[in-house]
Amino acid sequence: MARTGRNTFPKLKTMNTITRILGMLFVTLQKVVDRCIRDHHISRFAESGRSISIGRNFWVYAPKLIRLGDEVSIAHDVTLRALTSYPWSNPPVTFTPSIRLGDRVFINSYSELSAVGSIELEDDVMLGPGCFITDNSHTFTEAESPARAHPVQYLGPVRIGKGTWIGAHSVVLGNVTIGRHTIVAANSIVNRDLPDYVIAAGAPAKVIKRFNPDTKEW
């Protein structure tokens, strides 16, 4: 029995070494695959800056209509949707969308941008997880028709100003401009313009606090 025990330890050590090596190889291979996928996505954009980071499970529609600045960071499970057509309505409709992300924009996990017209996130904008930014909506002219048969309507451009932070699970609707250095609290719905240097919260979002950039006080 003692001899069997002595023989077992070298085998376990060998198995542990093999497992560790296989683990390192898997991690290295995953990094290579992730880099190849990222480079593939970057090459398809209309414009792409330096040092762009893209997470896993990234979905992009019509990348030739999307422009990215420098140091853009996109987390996993993010969708950028530049919708060029909607074939399910009668008659089908087509669009000429544009999505632009400025320098150092950060889009957190499970967020989606959906444009049929124009969505612009200026420099240093940050989206929390699960945000939805859209410039369009379905019309409902016939209540008995299936939802997807209703035409998609362009509501107006969306622009989010420099340095603004959109909190987790918030929604920004079409024809909205959000000012610079503004904070939108989590779970808010923004359906109207917001000025610079404010905190807004609620559904619909309302200004609850203002910052004075001259006095540096709220």
C-alpha atoms as a printed R data frame, in Angstrom:
    type eleno elety resid chain resno       x      y       z
1   ATOM     1    CA   MET     A     1   0.000  0.000   0.000
2   ATOM     2    CA   ALA     A     2   2.815  2.382   0.855
3   ATOM     3    CA   ARG     A     3   4.463  1.714  -2.501
4   ATOM     4    CA   THR     A     4   1.152  2.418  -4.262
5   ATOM     5    CA   GLY     A     5   0.867  5.739  -2.428
6   ATOM     6    CA   ARG     A     6   4.391  6.764  -3.435
7   ATOM     7    CA   ASN     A     7   3.619  5.952  -7.060
8   ATOM     8    CA   THR     A     8   0.388  7.975  -6.959
9   ATOM     9    CA   PHE     A     9   1.953 11.327  -6.016
10  ATOM    10    CA   PRO     A    10   4.141 11.649  -9.141
11  ATOM    11    CA   LYS     A    11   1.119 10.800 -11.299
12  ATOM    12    CA   LEU     A    12  -0.983 13.466  -9.590
13  ATOM    13    CA   LYS     A    13   1.823 15.993  -9.986
14  ATOM    14    CA   THR     A    14   2.093 15.150 -13.684
15  ATOM    15    CA   MET     A    15  -1.683 15.466 -14.157
16  ATOM    16    CA   ASN     A    16  -1.702 18.826 -12.372
17  ATOM    17    CA   THR     A    17   1.118 20.057 -14.602
18  ATOM    18    CA   ILE     A    18  -0.707 18.924 -17.738
19  ATOM    19    CA   THR     A    19  -3.938 20.553 -16.545
20  ATOM    20    CA   ARG     A    20  -2.112 23.808 -15.818
21  ATOM    21    CA   ILE     A    21  -0.443 23.811 -19.237
22  ATOM    22    CA   LEU     A    22  -3.740 23.079 -20.999
23  ATOM    23    CA   GLY     A    23  -5.388 25.893 -19.041
24  ATOM    24    CA   MET     A    24  -2.657 28.334 -20.076
25  ATOM    25    CA   LEU     A    25  -2.975 27.232 -23.702
26  ATOM    26    CA   PHE     A    26  -6.746 27.714 -23.596
27  ATOM    27    CA   VAL     A    27  -6.423 31.215 -22.134
28  ATOM    28    CA   THR     A    28  -3.810 32.142 -24.738
29  ATOM    29    CA   LEU     A    29  -5.944 30.748 -27.557
30  ATOM    30    CA   GLN     A    30  -8.995 32.636 -26.283
31  ATOM    31    CA   LYS     A    31  -7.014 35.885 -26.249
32  ATOM    32    CA   VAL     A    32  -5.865 35.275 -29.820
33  ATOM    33    CA   VAL     A    33  -9.427 34.529 -30.958
34  ATOM    34    CA   ASP     A    34 -10.782 37.616 -29.149
35  ATOM    35    CA   ARG     A    35  -8.117 39.793 -30.767
36  ATOM    36    CA   CYS     A    36  -8.880 38.422 -34.233
37  ATOM    37    CA   ILE     A    37 -12.612 39.033 -33.782
38  ATOM    38    CA   ARG     A    38 -11.957 42.557 -32.479
39  ATOM    39    CA   ASP     A    39  -9.672 43.373 -35.403
40  ATOM    40    CA   HIS     A    40 -12.283 42.013 -37.810
41  ATOM    41    CA   HIS     A    41 -14.972 44.266 -36.344
42  ATOM    42    CA   ILE     A    42 -12.702 47.321 -36.331
43  ATOM    43    CA   SER     A    43 -11.795 46.835 -39.992
44  ATOM    44    CA   ARG     A    44 -15.467 47.023 -40.998
45  ATOM    45    CA   PHE     A    45 -16.283 50.435 -39.491
46  ATOM    46    CA   ALA     A    46 -16.450 53.564 -41.647
47  ATOM    47    CA   GLU     A    47 -13.870 55.126 -39.319
48  ATOM    48    CA   SER     A    48 -12.046 53.735 -36.305
49  ATOM    49    CA   GLY     A    49  -9.524 55.425 -34.055
50  ATOM    50    CA   ARG     A    50  -6.657 54.117 -31.953
51  ATOM    51    CA   SER     A    51  -6.770 51.676 -29.023
52  ATOM    52    CA   ILE     A    52 -10.328 50.419 -29.462
53  ATOM    53    CA   SER     A    53 -11.533 47.680 -27.124
54  ATOM    54    CA   ILE     A    54 -14.467 45.400 -28.014
55  ATOM    55    CA   GLY     A    55 -15.839 42.675 -25.739
56  ATOM    56    CA   ARG     A    56 -17.314 39.306 -26.599
57  ATOM    57    CA   ASN     A    57 -20.744 38.734 -28.187
58  ATOM    58    CA   PHE     A    58 -20.617 42.080 -29.985
59  ATOM    59    CA   TRP     A    59 -23.384 42.592 -32.540
60  ATOM    60    CA   VAL     A    60 -23.083 45.276 -35.212
61  ATOM    61    CA   TYR     A    61 -25.405 46.101 -38.107
62  ATOM    62    CA   ALA     A    62 -24.204 48.150 -41.113
63  ATOM    63    CA   PRO     A    63 -20.752 48.932 -39.639
64  ATOM    64    CA   LYS     A    64 -19.885 51.059 -42.688
65  ATOM    65    CA   LEU     A    65 -22.338 53.625 -41.287
66  ATOM    66    CA   ILE     A    66 -20.682 53.714 -37.852
67  ATOM    67    CA   ARG     A    67 -17.705 55.850 -36.790
68  ATOM    68    CA   LEU     A    68 -15.558 55.323 -33.701
69  ATOM    69    CA   GLY     A    69 -13.051 57.739 -32.179
70  ATOM    70    CA   ASP     A    70  -9.892 56.963 -30.217
71  ATOM    71    CA   GLU     A    71  -9.883 54.734 -27.125
72  ATOM    72    CA   VAL     A    72 -13.510 53.668 -27.465
73  ATOM    73    CA   SER     A    73 -14.289 50.821 -25.067
74  ATOM    74    CA   ILE     A    74 -17.215 48.468 -25.716
75  ATOM    75    CA   ALA     A    75 -17.980 45.794 -23.121
76  ATOM    76    CA   HIS     A    76 -19.431 42.355 -23.830
77  ATOM    77    CA   ASP     A    77 -22.952 41.732 -25.226
78  ATOM    78    CA   VAL     A    78 -23.325 45.191 -26.790
79  ATOM    79    CA   THR     A    79 -25.328 45.892 -29.975
80  ATOM    80    CA   LEU     A    80 -24.772 48.775 -32.413
81  ATOM    81    CA   ARG     A    81 -27.665 48.748 -34.865
82  ATOM    82    CA   ALA     A    82 -27.603 51.078 -37.872
83  ATOM    83    CA   LEU     A    83 -30.920 50.055 -39.405
84  ATOM    84    CA   THR     A    84 -30.927 50.592 -43.177
85  ATOM    85    CA   SER     A    85 -34.275 48.940 -43.901
86  ATOM    86    CA   TYR     A    86 -37.378 47.543 -42.245
87  ATOM    87    CA   PRO     A    87 -38.853 44.891 -44.574
88  ATOM    88    CA   TRP     A    88 -41.789 43.783 -42.423
89  ATOM    89    CA   SER     A    89 -43.893 46.913 -42.856
90  ATOM    90    CA   ASN     A    90 -46.155 47.477 -45.858
91  ATOM    91    CA   PRO     A    91 -44.644 49.044 -47.826
92  ATOM    92    CA   PRO     A    92 -41.071 48.294 -46.696
93  ATOM    93    CA   VAL     A    93 -39.041 51.352 -45.702
94  ATOM    94    CA   THR     A    94 -35.358 52.230 -46.026
95  ATOM    95    CA   PHE     A    95 -33.148 54.561 -43.986
96  ATOM    96    CA   THR     A    96 -29.736 56.252 -44.089
97  ATOM    97    CA   PRO     A    97 -28.563 55.956 -40.470
98  ATOM    98    CA   SER     A    98 -25.415 57.204 -38.788
99  ATOM    99    CA   ILE     A    99 -23.859 56.300 -35.427
100 ATOM   100    CA   ARG     A   100 -20.846 58.204 -34.135
101 ATOM   101    CA   LEU     A   101 -18.917 57.481 -30.938
102 ATOM   102    CA   GLY     A   102 -16.419 60.132 -29.851
103 ATOM   103    CA   ASP     A   103 -13.067 59.646 -28.152
104 ATOM   104    CA   ARG     A   104 -12.963 57.612 -24.924
105 ATOM   105    CA   VAL     A   105 -16.631 56.630 -25.085
106 ATOM   106    CA   PHE     A   106 -17.444 53.670 -22.841
107 ATOM   107    CA   ILE     A   107 -20.458 51.425 -23.473
108 ATOM   108    CA   ASN     A   108 -21.134 48.920 -20.722
109 ATOM   109    CA   SER     A   109 -22.495 45.398 -21.077
110 ATOM   110    CA   TYR     A   110 -25.936 44.588 -22.538
111 ATOM   111    CA   SER     A   111 -26.440 48.092 -23.951
112 ATOM   112    CA   GLU     A   112 -27.871 48.811 -27.404
113 ATOM   113    CA   LEU     A   113 -27.835 51.752 -29.811
114 ATOM   114    CA   SER     A   114 -30.485 51.662 -32.550
115 ATOM   115    CA   ALA     A   115 -30.409 54.314 -35.285
116 ATOM   116    CA   VAL     A   116 -32.368 54.930 -38.465
117 ATOM   117    CA   GLY     A   117 -31.232 58.569 -38.578
118 ATOM   118    CA   SER     A   118 -28.519 59.887 -36.279
119 ATOM   119    CA   ILE     A   119 -27.095 58.970 -32.868
120 ATOM   120    CA   GLU     A   120 -23.981 60.731 -31.593
121 ATOM   121    CA   LEU     A   121 -22.145 60.158 -28.321
122 ATOM   122    CA   GLU     A   122 -19.580 62.900 -27.829
123 ATOM   123    CA   ASP     A   123 -16.169 62.478 -26.172
124 ATOM   124    CA   ASP     A   124 -16.011 60.819 -22.733
125 ATOM   125    CA   VAL     A   125 -19.652 59.715 -22.661
126 ATOM   126    CA   MET     A   126 -20.251 56.675 -20.465
127 ATOM   127    CA   LEU     A   127 -23.222 54.296 -20.644
128 ATOM   128    CA   GLY     A   128 -24.012 52.040 -17.704
129 ATOM   129    CA   PRO     A   129 -25.030 48.409 -18.232
130 ATOM   130    CA   GLY     A   130 -28.298 47.661 -19.992
131 ATOM   131    CA   CYS     A   131 -28.870 51.098 -21.563
132 ATOM   132    CA   PHE     A   132 -30.980 51.572 -24.702
133 ATOM   133    CA   ILE     A   133 -30.442 54.579 -26.984
134 ATOM   134    CA   THR     A   134 -32.785 54.918 -29.967
135 ATOM   135    CA   ASP     A   135 -33.846 57.556 -32.465
136 ATOM   136    CA   ASN     A   136 -36.859 55.598 -33.733
137 ATOM   137    CA   SER     A   137 -40.110 53.961 -32.722
138 ATOM   138    CA   HIS     A   138 -42.936 51.875 -34.158
139 ATOM   139    CA   THR     A   139 -46.135 53.586 -35.232
140 ATOM   140    CA   PHE     A   140 -49.420 51.933 -34.244
141 ATOM   141    CA   THR     A   141 -52.033 52.942 -36.796
142 ATOM   142    CA   GLU     A   142 -53.846 49.596 -36.874
143 ATOM   143    CA   ALA     A   143 -54.356 47.995 -33.488
144 ATOM   144    CA   GLU     A   144 -55.185 44.577 -34.952
145 ATOM   145    CA   SER     A   145 -51.996 44.265 -37.015
146 ATOM   146    CA   PRO     A   146 -48.975 42.394 -35.648
147 ATOM   147    CA   ALA     A   147 -46.574 44.720 -33.853
148 ATOM   148    CA   ARG     A   148 -43.688 44.145 -36.239
149 ATOM   149    CA   ALA     A   149 -45.900 44.998 -39.257
150 ATOM   150    CA   HIS     A   150 -46.199 48.610 -38.100
151 ATOM   151    CA   PRO     A   151 -43.771 51.017 -39.795
152 ATOM   152    CA   VAL     A   152 -40.652 52.247 -38.030
153 ATOM   153    CA   GLN     A   153 -40.682 56.020 -37.602
154 ATOM   154    CA   TYR     A   154 -37.666 58.313 -37.248
155 ATOM   155    CA   LEU     A   155 -38.268 60.555 -34.230
156 ATOM   156    CA   GLY     A   156 -35.248 62.818 -34.601
157 ATOM   157    CA   PRO     A   157 -31.511 62.811 -33.852
158 ATOM   158    CA   VAL     A   158 -30.033 61.837 -30.503
159 ATOM   159    CA   ARG     A   159 -26.952 63.643 -29.212
160 ATOM   160    CA   ILE     A   160 -25.368 63.010 -25.824
161 ATOM   161    CA   GLY     A   161 -22.912 65.714 -24.786
162 ATOM   162    CA   LYS     A   162 -19.298 65.429 -23.751
163 ATOM   163    CA   GLY     A   163 -18.576 63.849 -20.374
164 ATOM   164    CA   THR     A   164 -22.159 62.741 -19.726
165 ATOM   165    CA   TRP     A   165 -22.949 59.586 -17.772
166 ATOM   166    CA   ILE     A   166 -26.094 57.566 -18.515
167 ATOM   167    CA   GLY     A   167 -26.907 55.312 -15.554
168 ATOM   168    CA   ALA     A   168 -27.679 51.606 -15.720
169 ATOM   169    CA   HIS     A   169 -30.831 50.411 -17.514
170 ATOM   170    CA   SER     A   170 -31.762 53.888 -18.717
171 ATOM   171    CA   VAL     A   171 -33.510 54.654 -22.019
172 ATOM   172    CA   VAL     A   172 -32.878 57.670 -24.252
173 ATOM   173    CA   LEU     A   173 -35.550 58.222 -26.910
174 ATOM   174    CA   GLY     A   174 -35.437 59.988 -30.269
175 ATOM   175    CA   ASN     A   175 -35.256 63.740 -30.887
176 ATOM   176    CA   VAL     A   176 -33.346 64.304 -27.638
177 ATOM   177    CA   THR     A   177 -30.214 66.291 -26.874
178 ATOM   178    CA   ILE     A   178 -28.515 65.716 -23.516
179 ATOM   179    CA   GLY     A   179 -26.058 68.404 -22.485
180 ATOM   180    CA   ARG     A   180 -22.424 68.183 -21.451
181 ATOM   181    CA   HIS     A   181 -21.306 66.746 -18.088
182 ATOM   182    CA   THR     A   182 -24.823 65.649 -17.188
183 ATOM   183    CA   ILE     A   183 -25.744 62.590 -15.125
184 ATOM   184    CA   VAL     A   184 -28.844 60.513 -15.840
185 ATOM   185    CA   ALA     A   185 -29.749 58.314 -12.879
186 ATOM   186    CA   ALA     A   186 -30.270 54.577 -13.276
187 ATOM   187    CA   ASN     A   187 -33.603 53.310 -14.652
188 ATOM   188    CA   SER     A   188 -34.524 56.694 -16.139
189 ATOM   189    CA   ILE     A   189 -36.348 57.387 -19.415
190 ATOM   190    CA   VAL     A   190 -35.172 60.507 -21.236
191 ATOM   191    CA   ASN     A   191 -37.787 61.766 -23.712
192 ATOM   192    CA   ARG     A   192 -36.888 65.469 -23.755
193 ATOM   193    CA   ASP     A   193 -33.768 67.627 -23.857
194 ATOM   194    CA   LEU     A   194 -31.588 67.987 -20.765
195 ATOM   195    CA   PRO     A   195 -29.180 70.907 -20.216
196 ATOM   196    CA   ASP     A   196 -25.491 70.883 -19.279
197 ATOM   197    CA   TYR     A   197 -24.312 70.157 -15.731
198 ATOM   198    CA   VAL     A   198 -27.444 68.603 -14.217
199 ATOM   199    CA   ILE     A   199 -28.545 65.387 -12.573
200 ATOM   200    CA   ALA     A   200 -31.796 64.006 -13.972
201 ATOM   201    CA   ALA     A   201 -33.841 61.051 -12.778
202 ATOM   202    CA   GLY     A   202 -37.191 59.390 -13.271
203 ATOM   203    CA   ALA     A   203 -39.552 58.255 -16.005
204 ATOM   204    CA   PRO     A   204 -39.716 60.666 -17.676
205 ATOM   205    CA   ALA     A   205 -36.398 62.070 -16.476
206 ATOM   206    CA   LYS     A   206 -36.537 65.434 -14.713
207 ATOM   207    CA   VAL     A   207 -33.758 67.668 -13.439
208 ATOM   208    CA   ILE     A   208 -33.266 67.144  -9.704
209 ATOM   209    CA   LYS     A   209 -29.948 68.931  -9.211
210 ATOM   210    CA   ARG     A   210 -27.803 71.542 -10.987
211 ATOM   211    CA   PHE     A   211 -24.065 72.115 -10.898
212 ATOM   212    CA   ASN     A   212 -22.534 75.579 -11.196
213 ATOM   213    CA   PRO     A   213 -19.243 75.232 -13.116
214 ATOM   214    CA   ASP     A   214 -18.144 78.698 -11.947
215 ATOM   215    CA   THR     A   215 -18.556 78.106  -8.209
216 ATOM   216    CA   LYS     A   216 -17.970 74.337  -8.473
217 ATOM   217    CA   GLU     A   217 -21.024 73.739  -6.306
218 ATOM   218    CA   TRP     A   218 -24.287 71.844  -6.723
